[in-house]
Amino acid sequence: MDQAFAQRRRRDLIVAACLAGLAALVPLFVKDVYYQNIMVLTLMYAALSQSWNILSGYCGQISLGHALYFGLGAYTTALLYTKFGVLPWFGMVAGGLISALVAMVLGYPCFRLRGHYFVIATIVIAEITLLLFQNWDWAGAALGITIPMKRDSWLTFQFARSKLPYFYFALALACIAWFVTWWLEDSKWGYWWRAVKDNPDAAESLGVVVFNSKMGAAAVSAFLVAVGGGFYAQFVSYIDPESVMGFQFSLLMALPAVLGGIGTLWGPALGAVILIPLTELTRSYIGGSGRGVDLIVYGGLIIAISLARPQGLVSLFARKPKADARPVREAVAS
Amino acid sequence: MGPGVRQDDIETGLEHGAKPVTAETIIQSLASGLLMGLLYGLIAVGLALIFGLMDVVNFAHGEFLMIAMYVTFFLFAYFALDPLLAAPLVAAALFIFGAVVYLLIVRFAVRAKANTGMVQIFSTFGLAVLMRGLAQYFFTPDYRSVTHSWLGGKTISVGGIYLPEPQLVGALIAIAAFAGLYFFINRTDFGRALEATREDAGAVALVGIDKNKVFALGWGLGAALVGLAGAVMAIFFYVFPDVGASFATIAYVTVALGGFGSVFGAFAGGIIVGLVEAVTTLILPASLKTVGIYAVYLLVVFIRPRGLFGSI
């Protein structure tokens, strides 16, 4: 591997560690619960979008149905706890494993589909699951599940008074999702995924097992998103099908990555840090919910970014091209 | 039919519920399913047309329908114009809207240098979200309806089968629109230019056809068709900002079933979707009625990844 690349990866890791350290200090200064709530959501969406990015960004299989895995994680965690008393820590892992399994079972037929046929299949499958959960009486049907609040405890991961434990969990989740991406980026899988994204036929002919690559990406992606779903169930302590499996989650997972830069290491985090506070704040200052102001902000941003910066905002931070990559005129002048 | 009926079941005006399944109810359902299916075809055909022309899926298609329904509603509310009379006006308004969307957004999206596929998906997707937000902001999330119209609420009995008149007229309009479209594509200069551009956009430039103009007119035509559908839908369906969302998914399924880009595949796809929905409502609770449509979509693309009539 060439040295500049190794150096860049080391630098990425150091920058990430510093940013995580700084982020961990923020709630010590920002004590307002409203702002802490926004920070928790921002970190959660950073983690979710980072996970979505593995399948849709790196591997190029655009999923607009990831709410399915988010919902499965939330439901597994909540159902295991309320019905069987299984602690949410195990519930989150169980939810992750179930989702990874589901992702592979669904991937088996779906990964034969290409382009729009695939995108629509992901939407449709998430929608079917949503409808089934709305009619599944044992799981609370459309009314959902309330997770009973007992007392603040790390064991059951519930905290009525403080947002801090949620904040640190969400931070840890975002760090894990980032680190998994960082680690996979330079693994065999990472190269396979990019090859599959760029040209599946060429990749296949060069010996990349395209199908397995997609399956691997789907499983990792679904696992992490489901853990996020389990976390969300604990955080809001009430879930129903529409609020954890609705299409808006599929969208909200994709948007930060689209905004920040699809298929990039830093894109999802950057996108989440801009998008989530922006919409939360506009919602509370301008509109109030139900007026659609958040949708106007999202929609306007997506159009503007995808037209003006198709590589995402992260490209603004890209270093200047090397001397030999400059336009001829400029090179001659210097 | 069990206690599963929880959602407001307002969607299609089909007969639902806990009636025993007899030969009569089956024929009744299939007949209303067929009518609704033709309307689904009309909703979806604009999507298929645009995709066939330039390989772009308009993810804001449902919101085009929503706008058409609002235009119909406001023409009714402020000018007491019956939706049937308003239909040509709505189609014309949507024609302009579609062409403008192409010129302002899509034209640039297809030119993107990086991530072209993503840019196409997310730029029209962003438009969908924006339109929904604007509709909520300006029209409020309230459900509105065209309270009285020539056809609203009326049914006609054909050989013992009751057919709702709005759907019946809608189906007739859909058939007329498809016939007109067939004539248009095959017999007019613009239709030929459209066909030629979808075959080879580079070559048509050589014979002096302005690709951009054809694309803009194609978007206008696609939007006008969904405008026609919206005017009919407004007669018997509530108008609200999210109304497009559920129909959009059905429209994608319809188009994909027929094979993306095949205009008459959309016609066939619509009929299939309508019939499948009718059969589903006979056996499953009403709240699960779209499950049948979605399941058929998955089944078809798993067997034929390019849809029923899709080429390549």
XYZ file of C-alpha atoms in Angstrom:
646
model
C 0.000 0.000 0.000
C 1.338 3.376 -0.830
C 2.622 5.508 1.949
C 0.513 8.617 1.399
C -2.607 6.509 1.741
C -1.411 4.858 4.960
C -0.580 8.291 6.273
C -4.000 9.640 5.406
C -5.660 6.729 7.173
C -3.571 7.295 10.291
C -4.444 10.972 10.200
C -8.158 10.145 9.837
C -7.983 7.952 12.922
C -6.248 10.646 14.991
C -8.697 13.330 13.857
C -11.613 11.050 14.703
C -10.245 10.332 18.174
C -9.778 14.052 18.834
C -13.270 14.918 17.593
C -14.815 12.154 19.712
C -12.893 13.412 22.751
C -14.085 16.966 22.149
C -17.666 15.789 21.571
C -17.558 13.925 24.898
C -16.812 17.218 26.673
C -19.643 19.207 25.050
C -22.451 18.151 27.450
C -20.348 19.320 30.379
C -20.843 22.843 29.059
C -24.228 22.548 27.370
C -26.596 21.596 30.157
C -29.871 22.592 28.542
C -31.925 19.422 28.035
C -33.359 20.680 24.753
C -29.914 21.049 23.218
C -28.706 17.772 24.727
C -31.665 16.088 23.062
C -30.648 17.508 19.691
C -27.088 16.296 20.265
C -28.282 12.758 21.032
C -30.346 12.722 17.825
C -27.459 14.139 15.818
C -25.101 11.420 17.025
C -27.710 8.744 16.450
C -28.318 9.857 12.878
C -24.585 10.098 12.311
C -24.304 6.448 13.359
C -27.303 5.358 11.298
C -26.210 7.221 8.217
C -22.685 5.877 8.554
C -24.151 2.366 8.615
C -26.466 3.055 5.671
C -23.453 4.384 3.809
C -21.730 0.992 3.991
C -24.331 -0.684 1.815
C -25.578 2.246 -0.209
C -22.483 4.405 -0.443
C -19.523 2.042 -0.562
C -21.265 -0.900 -2.182
C -23.601 1.280 -4.283
C -26.831 -0.598 -3.499
C -29.164 2.306 -2.744
C -31.569 1.219 -0.051
C -34.563 3.369 0.767
C -35.897 0.727 3.118
C -33.421 0.750 5.970
C -36.219 1.750 8.348
C -36.963 -1.977 8.278
C -33.754 -2.752 10.185
C -34.157 0.242 12.462
C -37.653 -0.963 13.341
C -36.585 -4.583 13.794
C -33.881 -3.457 16.221
C -36.320 -1.276 18.145
C -38.989 -3.961 18.263
C -36.628 -6.791 19.220
C -35.209 -4.756 22.082
C -38.593 -3.568 23.314
C -40.354 -6.923 22.937
C -37.587 -8.936 24.602
C -37.602 -6.534 27.543
C -41.346 -6.081 28.017
C -42.354 -9.693 27.304
C -39.414 -11.694 28.627
C -37.475 -9.312 30.835
C -34.354 -9.604 28.708
C -32.083 -6.617 29.347
C -31.895 -4.129 26.455
C -28.152 -4.680 26.143
C -28.815 -8.225 24.978
C -31.893 -7.029 23.115
C -29.851 -4.629 21.017
C -27.375 -7.341 20.055
C -30.211 -9.776 19.352
C -31.936 -7.123 17.232
C -28.705 -6.574 15.343
C -28.256 -10.263 14.659
C -31.865 -10.736 13.579
C -31.605 -7.751 11.253
C -28.349 -8.973 9.751
C -29.986 -12.327 9.125
C -33.080 -10.710 7.604
C -30.864 -8.529 5.437
C -29.165 -11.599 4.030
C -32.393 -13.523 3.516
C -33.856 -10.538 1.671
C -30.586 -9.864 -0.095
C -30.615 -13.310 -1.622
C -33.367 -12.494 -4.139
C -32.989 -8.696 -4.106
C -29.344 -8.413 -5.068
C -30.148 -9.837 -8.449
C -32.104 -6.668 -9.117
C -30.395 -3.636 -10.482
C -30.933 0.097 -10.368
C -34.455 1.300 -9.791
C -35.856 -2.200 -9.490
C -33.659 -2.676 -6.416
C -34.515 0.706 -4.874
C -38.238 0.070 -5.260
C -37.882 -3.445 -3.829
C -36.289 -1.989 -0.665
C -39.121 0.533 -0.282
C -41.762 -2.120 -0.841
C -40.271 -4.648 1.597
C -40.023 -2.078 4.387
C -43.597 -1.051 3.674
C -44.867 -4.652 3.823
C -43.135 -5.181 7.170
C -44.612 -1.950 8.497
C -48.096 -3.086 7.528
C -47.557 -6.512 9.089
C -46.388 -4.970 12.365
C -49.417 -2.688 12.353
C -51.568 -5.800 12.300
C -49.534 -7.953 14.680
C -51.535 -7.900 17.891
C -48.955 -9.622 20.102
C -46.467 -6.867 19.249
C -48.948 -4.135 20.126
C -50.214 -3.683 16.541
C -50.662 -0.049 15.541
C -50.747 1.092 19.159
C -47.159 0.071 19.746
C -45.268 -0.733 22.922
C -44.595 1.403 25.946
C -41.426 0.486 27.785
C -42.252 0.848 31.486
C -40.008 3.322 33.303
C -38.795 1.917 36.583
C -35.796 3.736 37.887
C -32.624 5.163 36.464
C -30.268 2.294 35.874
C -27.488 1.313 33.535
C -28.651 -2.288 33.795
C -31.992 -1.588 32.117
C -30.562 1.425 30.286
C -33.267 3.863 31.290
C -32.779 7.313 32.631
C -35.719 9.553 33.340
C -33.816 12.592 34.518
C -30.573 12.779 32.631
C -29.877 12.704 28.903
C -26.168 12.162 29.479
C -26.113 8.340 29.420
C -27.980 8.409 26.114
C -25.585 10.983 24.814
C -22.553 8.864 25.591
C -24.140 5.732 24.206
C -25.032 7.514 20.963
C -21.509 8.909 20.806
C -20.076 5.427 21.273
C -22.380 4.084 18.569
C -21.354 6.814 16.141
C -17.679 6.089 16.912
C -18.166 2.361 16.383
C -19.971 2.891 13.079
C -17.226 5.272 11.980
C -14.485 2.893 13.068
C -16.092 -0.093 11.339
C -16.252 1.967 8.149
C -12.662 3.102 8.584
C -11.511 -0.436 9.148
C -13.493 -1.928 6.269
C -12.459 0.811 3.881
C -8.984 -0.647 3.648
C -9.962 -4.300 3.899
C -10.563 -6.711 1.075
C -14.286 -5.994 1.479
C -13.833 -2.277 1.059
C -12.077 -2.713 -2.266
C -14.607 -5.252 -3.419
C -17.476 -2.948 -2.555
C -16.073 -0.042 -4.498
C -15.427 -2.336 -7.448
C -19.016 -3.599 -7.271
C -20.315 -0.034 -7.101
C -18.275 1.191 -10.055
C -18.855 -1.679 -12.398
C -20.288 -4.985 -11.194
C -19.634 -6.796 -14.463
C -15.983 -5.797 -14.585
C -15.593 -6.669 -10.902
C -17.101 -10.089 -11.472
C -14.746 -10.799 -14.335
C -11.789 -9.829 -12.146
C -12.759 -12.403 -9.569
C -14.740 -10.286 -7.093
C -17.584 -12.338 -5.718
C -20.155 -9.609 -6.319
C -23.049 -11.365 -4.664
C -21.178 -12.163 -1.450
C -19.813 -8.625 -1.295
C -23.318 -7.224 -1.385
C -24.478 -9.714 1.254
C -21.606 -8.778 3.553
C -22.299 -5.071 3.188
C -26.017 -5.614 3.825
C -25.378 -7.648 6.983
C -22.931 -5.162 8.532
C -25.137 -2.246 7.605
C -28.322 -3.856 8.964
C -26.642 -4.931 12.204
C -25.464 -1.434 13.062
C -28.742 0.227 12.075
C -30.672 -2.251 14.255
C -28.492 -1.484 17.279
C -29.372 2.156 16.638
C -33.041 1.151 16.570
C -32.706 -0.637 19.906
C -31.081 2.450 21.338
C -33.876 4.659 20.022
C -36.522 2.444 21.656
C -34.782 2.920 25.019
C -34.302 6.623 24.400
C -37.933 7.456 23.606
C -39.364 4.522 25.649
C -42.396 4.294 23.380
C -42.469 2.785 19.916
C -45.130 2.071 17.318
C -44.708 0.784 13.761
C -45.034 4.160 12.060
C -42.609 5.881 14.436
C -39.757 3.376 14.044
C -40.401 1.710 10.696
C -41.952 4.550 8.728
C -40.472 5.670 5.467
C -39.175 8.884 7.029
C -36.490 6.894 8.854
C -35.246 5.388 5.622
C -35.030 8.911 4.304
C -33.445 10.392 7.424
C -30.761 7.714 7.343
C -29.868 8.454 3.758
C -29.938 12.246 3.890
C -26.864 12.970 6.043
C -24.769 10.767 3.778
C -26.198 12.392 0.661
C -25.535 15.816 2.103
C -22.073 15.068 3.420
C -20.916 12.766 0.664
C -22.101 9.308 -0.311
C -19.478 6.603 -0.066
C -17.080 8.748 1.934
C -15.700 8.149 5.415
C -16.591 11.561 6.815
C -19.686 12.388 4.761
C -22.412 10.920 7.006
C -21.059 12.478 10.213
C -20.591 15.862 8.571
C -24.058 15.668 7.039
C -25.685 14.732 10.352
C -23.949 17.530 12.256
C -25.342 20.059 9.778
C -28.724 18.565 8.946
C -30.147 17.428 12.281
C -29.538 20.587 14.361
C -30.592 22.736 11.410
C -33.937 21.017 11.027
C -34.574 20.707 14.761
C -33.872 24.390 15.262
C -35.873 25.587 12.269
C -38.710 23.417 13.415
C -38.813 24.975 16.861
C -38.122 28.567 15.801
C -40.143 28.885 12.614
C -42.816 26.351 12.258
C -43.684 24.053 15.018
C -44.376 20.539 13.929
C -47.026 19.760 11.379
C -46.339 22.861 9.338
C -43.871 21.058 7.130
C -41.029 23.517 7.639
C -38.605 20.681 8.337
C -39.646 19.045 5.075
C -39.073 22.289 3.189
C -35.580 22.544 4.673
C -34.773 18.894 3.911
C -36.165 19.025 0.406
C -34.499 22.306 -0.492
C -31.175 21.101 0.880
C -31.294 17.771 -0.943
C -32.031 19.440 -4.277
C -29.411 22.125 -3.782
C -26.697 19.737 -2.620
C -27.335 17.011 -5.141
C -27.243 19.533 -7.982
C -24.483 21.824 -6.771
C -22.218 19.352 -4.972
C -22.965 15.817 -6.136
C -19.855 14.616 -4.295
C -21.242 15.997 -1.034
C -20.046 18.727 1.276
C -17.053 16.671 2.338
C -15.494 17.510 -1.003
C -15.091 21.084 0.241
C -12.465 19.793 2.645
C -10.578 17.843 0.019
C -7.020 19.024 -0.335
C -6.004 20.914 -3.421
C -4.948 18.676 -6.288
C -1.245 18.038 -6.589
C 0.904 20.246 -8.808
C 0.809 17.874 -11.755
C -2.981 17.773 -11.634
C -3.350 21.509 -12.093
C -4.763 22.855 -15.322
C -2.063 23.389 -17.921
C -2.468 27.150 -18.045
C -1.928 27.468 -14.308
C 1.033 25.085 -14.323
C 2.669 27.009 -17.131
C 2.164 30.324 -15.392
C 3.901 29.236 -12.217
C -62.455 -10.535 8.728
C -61.065 -10.180 12.233
C -60.389 -7.116 14.305
C -57.528 -5.955 12.145
C -59.331 -3.067 10.462
C -57.774 -0.104 12.180
C -56.611 2.316 9.560
C -59.013 4.720 8.001
C -59.947 2.935 4.911
C -60.533 5.686 2.501
C -58.198 4.789 -0.211
C -59.929 3.365 -3.190
C -63.611 3.281 -2.618
C -63.526 -0.443 -3.290
C -65.928 -2.621 -1.411
C -64.288 -3.899 1.733
C -65.222 -5.592 4.865
C -66.615 -8.597 6.531
C -68.973 -9.797 3.873
C -68.988 -13.481 3.027
C -67.118 -14.286 -0.151
C -69.622 -15.320 -2.800
C -69.432 -15.416 -6.582
C -71.243 -12.119 -6.639
C -68.844 -10.346 -4.284
C -65.911 -11.718 -6.280
C -67.253 -10.366 -9.574
C -68.148 -7.111 -7.851
C -64.581 -6.763 -6.480
C -62.944 -7.701 -9.742
C -65.079 -5.172 -11.606
C -64.165 -2.333 -9.248
C -60.574 -3.593 -9.216
C -60.446 -3.351 -12.986
C -61.747 0.223 -12.955
C -59.304 1.246 -10.257
C -56.539 -0.561 -12.144
C -57.141 1.502 -15.263
C -56.848 4.615 -13.107
C -53.613 3.284 -11.597
C -52.382 2.848 -15.137
C -53.229 6.474 -15.917
C -51.442 7.629 -12.750
C -48.371 5.591 -13.640
C -48.073 6.164 -17.377
C -46.378 9.558 -17.037
C -43.709 7.938 -14.925
C -43.148 5.249 -17.542
C -43.070 7.804 -20.347
C -40.401 9.905 -18.654
C -38.337 6.892 -17.711
C -38.495 5.513 -21.216
C -37.461 8.852 -22.623
C -34.427 9.524 -20.483
C -33.886 6.728 -17.948
C -34.876 8.956 -15.052
C -37.326 7.855 -12.374
C -39.298 10.827 -11.162
C -39.469 10.187 -7.420
C -41.758 13.217 -7.110
C -44.420 11.609 -9.273
C -46.782 11.151 -6.337
C -46.416 14.827 -5.498
C -47.318 15.723 -9.080
C -50.542 13.821 -8.448
C -50.999 15.662 -5.151
C -50.607 19.059 -6.844
C -53.080 18.040 -9.544
C -55.598 17.087 -6.882
C -55.123 20.407 -5.075
C -55.541 22.355 -8.322
C -58.772 20.446 -8.959
C -59.924 21.083 -5.409
C -59.244 24.815 -5.543
C -60.893 25.170 -8.954
C -63.906 23.549 -7.370
C -63.760 25.545 -4.142
C -63.238 28.993 -5.689
C -64.834 28.696 -9.120
C -67.316 25.883 -8.461
C -65.834 24.113 -11.443
C -66.707 20.449 -11.654
C -63.617 18.205 -11.649
C -64.577 16.834 -15.054
C -64.585 20.324 -16.547
C -61.448 21.188 -14.642
C -59.546 18.150 -15.928
C -58.214 19.773 -19.134
C -57.159 22.870 -17.173
C -55.436 20.716 -14.555
C -53.652 18.750 -17.272
C -52.501 21.999 -18.891
C -51.266 23.383 -15.556
C -49.371 20.180 -14.859
C -47.907 20.219 -18.360
C -46.301 23.564 -17.616
C -45.249 22.401 -14.161
C -43.593 19.255 -15.527
C -41.700 21.163 -18.200
C -40.519 23.699 -15.606
C -39.344 20.940 -13.275
C -37.314 19.507 -16.120
C -35.803 22.858 -17.062
C -35.003 23.908 -13.490
C -33.912 20.652 -11.865
C -33.755 17.513 -13.949
C -31.819 19.110 -16.792
C -28.976 19.769 -14.356
C -29.310 16.475 -12.506
C -28.654 14.380 -15.608
C -25.538 16.438 -16.310
C -23.943 15.764 -12.902
C -20.351 14.665 -13.206
C -20.177 12.586 -10.026
C -22.668 10.021 -8.683
C -25.063 10.511 -11.610
C -27.451 7.762 -10.528
C -27.662 9.087 -6.968
C -28.106 12.672 -8.124
C -31.069 11.698 -10.286
C -32.724 9.802 -7.488
C -32.119 12.351 -4.781
C -32.842 15.507 -6.766
C -36.358 14.340 -7.645
C -36.659 12.896 -4.161
C -35.719 16.254 -2.696
C -38.372 17.821 -4.896
C -40.936 15.377 -3.498
C -40.037 16.261 0.084
C -40.013 19.982 -0.721
C -43.417 19.843 -2.424
C -44.906 17.932 0.481
C -43.485 20.470 2.922
C -44.789 23.405 0.902
C -48.213 21.785 0.658
C -48.300 21.334 4.432
C -47.196 24.912 4.941
C -49.602 26.591 2.552
C -52.556 24.207 2.451
C -52.225 22.823 6.041
C -52.293 19.065 6.657
C -56.120 19.093 6.692
C -58.036 16.597 4.613
C -60.153 18.336 2.008
C -62.621 16.959 -0.449
C -64.683 17.993 -3.412
C -67.974 17.852 -1.569
C -70.364 17.708 -4.491
C -69.748 16.970 -8.113
C -71.669 15.502 -11.011
C -70.357 12.028 -10.380
C -69.386 11.993 -6.722
C -71.060 9.257 -4.707
C -73.136 7.940 -7.596
C -73.147 4.347 -8.695
C -74.491 2.670 -11.771
C -75.787 -0.870 -11.943
C -74.592 -2.999 -14.829
C -76.167 -6.432 -14.822
C -76.469 -6.488 -11.054
C -72.944 -5.195 -10.463
C -72.677 -1.791 -8.876
C -69.958 0.397 -10.314
C -69.066 3.731 -8.766
C -69.458 6.375 -11.476
C -66.302 8.378 -10.716
C -64.170 5.270 -11.141
C -66.096 4.245 -14.233
C -65.611 7.615 -15.911
C -62.006 7.642 -14.689
C -61.428 4.277 -16.329
C -62.947 5.534 -19.571
C -60.744 8.614 -19.443
C -57.754 6.362 -18.817
C -58.576 4.219 -21.861
C -59.076 7.341 -23.983
C -55.786 8.770 -22.713
C -53.902 5.590 -23.567
C -55.487 5.492 -27.020
C -54.610 9.138 -27.530
C -51.064 8.526 -26.350
C -50.708 5.607 -28.749
C -51.891 7.764 -31.638
C -49.674 10.608 -30.488
C -46.483 8.581 -30.226
C -46.995 6.794 -33.514
C -48.630 9.400 -35.707
C -47.359 12.865 -34.848
C -44.038 14.572 -35.472
C -43.485 15.254 -31.831
C -44.320 11.668 -30.998
C -41.760 10.483 -33.519
C -39.197 12.891 -32.146
C -39.950 11.479 -28.692
C -39.431 7.931 -29.911
C -36.283 8.853 -31.783
C -34.848 10.623 -28.739
C -35.469 7.649 -26.520
C -33.757 5.434 -29.056
C -30.665 7.543 -29.439
C -30.442 11.028 -27.968
C -27.083 11.671 -29.606
C -28.216 10.871 -33.120
C -31.324 13.062 -33.004
C -29.121 16.060 -32.286
C -27.466 15.432 -35.645
C -30.748 15.748 -37.503
C -31.514 19.020 -35.788
C -33.862 17.957 -33.002
C -33.229 19.875 -29.806
C -32.864 17.156 -27.176
C -33.655 19.532 -24.343
C -36.873 20.658 -25.961
C -38.005 17.070 -26.470
C -37.153 16.192 -22.878
C -39.000 19.251 -21.539
C -42.062 18.418 -23.619
C -41.795 14.795 -22.505
C -41.826 15.881 -18.864
C -44.748 18.173 -19.616
C -46.684 15.359 -21.251
C -45.915 12.931 -18.412
C -47.075 15.485 -15.860
C -50.196 16.333 -17.881
C -51.215 12.663 -17.829
C -50.868 12.458 -14.053
C -52.774 15.770 -13.941
C -55.685 14.127 -15.709
C -55.556 11.281 -13.196
C -55.439 13.760 -10.306
C -58.564 15.554 -11.506
C -60.487 12.265 -11.546
C -59.050 11.126 -8.198
C -60.160 14.361 -6.531
C -63.797 13.427 -7.185
C -63.771 10.489 -4.813
C -60.634 10.777 -2.719
C -59.462 13.096 0.020
C -56.917 15.759 -0.884
C -54.064 16.211 1.603
C -50.308 16.864 1.436
C -49.256 13.207 1.802
C -51.813 11.835 -0.612
C -49.168 11.297 -3.267
C -47.002 9.047 -1.138
C -49.191 5.952 -1.149
C -50.127 6.302 -4.800
C -46.513 6.921 -5.763
C -45.425 3.552 -4.390
C -48.282 1.932 -6.278
C -47.249 3.841 -9.414
C -43.625 2.631 -9.142
C -44.863 -0.909 -8.704
C -47.188 -0.511 -11.678
C -44.421 0.810 -13.890
C -41.882 -1.748 -12.711
C -44.386 -4.567 -13.218
C -44.850 -3.525 -16.811
C -41.137 -2.951 -17.217
C -39.640 0.513 -16.816
C -40.085 2.651 -19.879
C -42.799 0.593 -21.487
C -45.799 2.923 -21.808
C -48.211 0.112 -22.522
C -46.570 -2.010 -19.879
C -47.903 0.634 -17.486
C -51.392 0.057 -18.875
C -51.140 -3.695 -18.285
C -49.354 -3.163 -14.952
C -52.173 -0.902 -13.780
C -54.827 -3.478 -14.559
C -52.853 -6.189 -12.768
C -52.341 -3.973 -9.723
C -56.041 -3.090 -9.587
C -57.116 -6.718 -9.799
C -54.531 -7.882 -7.248
C -55.703 -5.191 -4.852
C -59.295 -6.297 -5.304
C -58.426 -9.930 -4.620
C -56.311 -8.980 -1.603
C -59.182 -7.086 -0.021
C -61.323 -10.193 -0.348
C -58.959 -12.323 1.721
C -57.012 -9.966 3.992
C -58.071 -7.194 6.369
C -58.477 -3.864 4.596
C -55.443 -2.412 6.356
C -53.284 -5.004 4.588
C -54.620 -4.436 1.101
C -51.457 -2.960 -0.396
C -49.472 -5.981 0.831
C -50.862 -7.978 -2.081
C -49.671 -5.409 -4.617
C -46.218 -5.219 -3.084
C -45.925 -8.986 -2.878
C -46.828 -9.325 -6.548
C -44.185 -6.754 -7.427
C -41.526 -8.728 -5.555
C -42.682 -11.976 -7.088
C -42.544 -10.585 -10.621
C -39.133 -8.925 -10.358
C -37.608 -11.910 -8.584
C -38.632 -14.048 -11.540
C -38.205 -11.413 -14.241
C -35.776 -8.741 -12.970
C -36.832 -6.371 -15.773
C -40.559 -6.583 -15.237
C -43.167 -8.262 -17.403
C -42.654 -6.299 -20.612
C -39.268 -4.746 -19.932
C -36.593 -5.093 -22.549
C -32.819 -5.616 -22.164
